Amino acid sequence: MKLRYLFSIILSSVLFFSACEEQVTDSWDNIKLSQTYLSIAEEGGSATLTVTATEDWEFVVDDVWPEVIKRDKEGNVESSTPSWLAADKMSGGQGETKVTFSAEATTSGRELELKIKAGDNTQFVRVRQGSMTVTKATVAEIIAGPEGKLYEVKGICTAIANTNYGNWYLKDSSTDQQLYIYGTVDASGKYNWSSFNIEVGDEVTVQGSYVLYGGNTPEFVDATFIKVSKSLVKVITEPATVAKEGGELEVKVAYKGAGVFPTVPEEYRSWVSIVDMQNKPGEPTKIEPNPADTAVVKIAVLPNDGGNREGSVTFVSSGSSVPYAFTQEGAIVALSVADFLAAPEGTALYELTGVVKNIANATYGNFDLVDGTGSVYVYGLTGNGAIGSNDKSFSSLGINEGDVITIIGTRTSYKETPQVGGTAYLKEHVVAAKSATVTEFLAESKGTWCKVTGTIANLVNETYGNFDLVGEDGASVYVYGLTTSYVTKNDKSFANLGLKEGDIVTLVGKRDSYNGEDQVGGPAYYLSHEAGANPWDEAAKFVNGEDAADDALMKEIAAYADAANLYVRVTAVSALDGANYLDVSFCDGNGETAVWWGWTTTGANTYWKEHKGSVDAEGNLTAMQFSFNGEYKDIAVETEKAGDNVVWTLTYPREYLGAYEANGKIYVSSILWNGWDGYWAVPARGNEMLEVTLP
């Protein structure tokens, strides 16, 4: 309880100010304080404390002082702001040290209890600003008010969580939110729960200082009990669970008012109803001359075709009321992440399948679950096969980032952000992916799922995501489809990933083959990527300048190579798009034996000597062919209109270039012909050739 102690409430201002008289308090031999209570005016100011010590001392830092720390559910710091109280020193040594506390003006009283550590001993000093007068308020007014202010509130006890310290929930009619009473003390400050005689349904008045624990839970810490007004009606029957097939509940209710009246809240009336009630008068005795009467109420619950659900019936007797809550089992509903996010909060169980990403806590199992429709945070996963407290079994499940799992959980939220709660449990480990390099992947047996990282090359299909994945060691494997998340059939979601050649992508895919060729099958699904450099930015290139006269109409030739292909890009002014022949010339790495071939740029399958090209309906060049060892070979061509220019990008498989390679290099140039009447070249008139290194 004391681990989260934030404020202690001092109800008597008389005691407070008498305690502020200047004196050296009874204390430890190694550290003494001039005062244990200090006061600062409401309009702001300062107060001084003298610490007398025989050794080094320091203030204990916590989440309340000197910084107010807000943490998430895993204990990670979300924000840090200075406390309202400042100190000019946080530590000292032997002898006397004066510490000055200061605070800005405030409109309400507030206080902090600070700890000073010297050796193995701890001293306490409480600093108050302004008057800690009690303000009577509703729960809504408390939540809207400042933290640290002293309030008195009256409401109904809706649930009791702990009877050692007195932890329970208080609710009134001002808001749907509840105030958590984290500890209840008597006037002397002692935990004395049994003496308060608080039961669910009673109206209770307490005083306490308001805090917002964890940034989202309204609380009183160690609230002081004032009084209780006993409810005239009490449910005797313990909460129950109804089978999903439906049935009847029998609930016993004791009451002292003028009869008891059960009602079903509007939101439950479609499946909950009152079917019978029998009353039994109490029998007076010498010990209990005014006993409670008893009602036995039968509640009918219809079958449940959905997920788990909660229901309740309210019992009213002469102004007092108390709810009886119950749950009904239901079917586990399988949902996509998007549909889960749209579902209402509650006890209904949902089945979700997705990819594990961003594991934030490997002890409790906190991570993002991603499918093709979205992402949701899973606040804890266990392997115990049941919704409940977290047993820290996640680390034994063998789940890694990139795996596909099916889980069962409830729809909850944190700071209004939907999440999977429960704690959820694992139903099935659909894909357990092992990390592998491209080389290691190729050595795996068929059907093995692996997480692999490599560079995208030769992107041949941007609809389904087909490309070569090249590892750091140069090993390459064909990826037969990549999707945004795990699917059994390619959903054409590759375009949504924004990937391009040169990007370094991490994916999960299955070791497969087609026609004897190794490949990543599945289809593979995406995990992450790093944007790669645009290879054209580093490509070798010639640019014709304006002084190249007519040849300036051929703007540029650029080329680069990877392990699979040579890529050549030719740029010309759009007016030359209708020229007859586009020639690409090669010279080997020794600078000898210049060879060349040309293709038509107009007319489908039009021949000039042994060469031909293909165009689409818009006249864009899409493919070319040339003779290789006596056979025609296809060269893929992409045509792009870029402003006033036309750009042709040609892809040559490396295996076609063996005759033109030497010393790891090849030389390239280009000419565009318009019949025999004119031609344009880069570099100008073809006097030089572009040197390309072949990795």
Short mmCIF file of N, CA, C and O in Angstrom, two decimals, residues 66 163 184 226 354 438 479-480 482 495 528 577 593 613 642:
data_model
loop_
_atom_site.label_atom_id
_atom_site.label_comp_id
_atom_site.label_asym_id
_atom_site.label_seq_id
_atom_site.Cartn_x
_atom_site.Cartn_y
_atom_site.Cartn_z
N PRO A 66 10.75 15.29 -6.99
CA PRO A 66 10.50 16.68 -7.39
C PRO A 66 9.88 16.83 -8.78
O PRO A 66 9.53 17.92 -9.19
N THR A 163 -10.09 -6.13 1.57
CA THR A 163 -10.61 -5.85 2.92
C THR A 163 -9.50 -5.72 3.95
O THR A 163 -9.79 -5.58 5.14
N THR A 184 -8.65 2.78 3.06
CA THR A 184 -9.61 3.52 3.88
C THR A 184 -9.12 3.49 5.33
O THR A 184 -8.81 2.42 5.86
N ILE A 226 -15.94 8.68 6.93
CA ILE A 226 -16.78 9.63 7.66
C ILE A 226 -18.04 8.93 8.19
O ILE A 226 -18.29 8.89 9.38
N GLY A 354 -3.11 -12.69 -36.47
CA GLY A 354 -2.28 -11.66 -37.09
C GLY A 354 -0.81 -11.89 -36.84
O GLY A 354 -0.39 -12.89 -36.24
N VAL A 438 19.63 -15.10 -46.53
CA VAL A 438 19.16 -15.67 -47.79
C VAL A 438 19.82 -17.02 -48.04
O VAL A 438 19.18 -17.99 -48.45
N VAL A 479 11.19 -13.92 -54.79
CA VAL A 479 10.04 -13.80 -53.90
C VAL A 479 8.78 -13.83 -54.75
O VAL A 479 8.53 -12.91 -55.54
N TYR A 480 7.99 -14.89 -54.58
CA TYR A 480 6.79 -15.05 -55.40
C TYR A 480 5.59 -14.45 -54.66
O TYR A 480 4.71 -15.14 -54.17
N LEU A 482 4.47 -10.67 -52.26
CA LEU A 482 4.62 -10.09 -50.93
C LEU A 482 3.36 -9.30 -50.61
O LEU A 482 2.90 -8.50 -51.43
N ALA A 495 1.22 -2.97 -53.41
CA ALA A 495 1.32 -1.55 -53.79
C ALA A 495 1.15 -0.63 -52.59
O ALA A 495 1.64 0.51 -52.60
N SER A 528 9.03 -5.13 -42.13
CA SER A 528 9.56 -3.77 -42.05
C SER A 528 10.51 -3.54 -43.22
O SER A 528 10.85 -4.47 -43.95
N ASP A 577 10.23 10.44 -79.96
CA ASP A 577 9.58 9.18 -79.61
C ASP A 577 9.18 8.39 -80.85
O ASP A 577 9.12 7.17 -80.84
N THR A 593 36.18 -4.88 -79.93
CA THR A 593 35.05 -5.58 -80.53
C THR A 593 33.73 -4.88 -80.22
O THR A 593 32.89 -5.38 -79.48
N GLY A 613 10.63 -4.87 -82.08
CA GLY A 613 10.13 -4.32 -80.82
C GLY A 613 8.63 -4.43 -80.75
O GLY A 613 7.96 -4.70 -81.75
N ALA A 642 8.14 11.93 -69.18
CA ALA A 642 8.55 12.79 -68.07
C ALA A 642 8.68 14.22 -68.58
O ALA A 642 9.72 14.62 -69.11
#
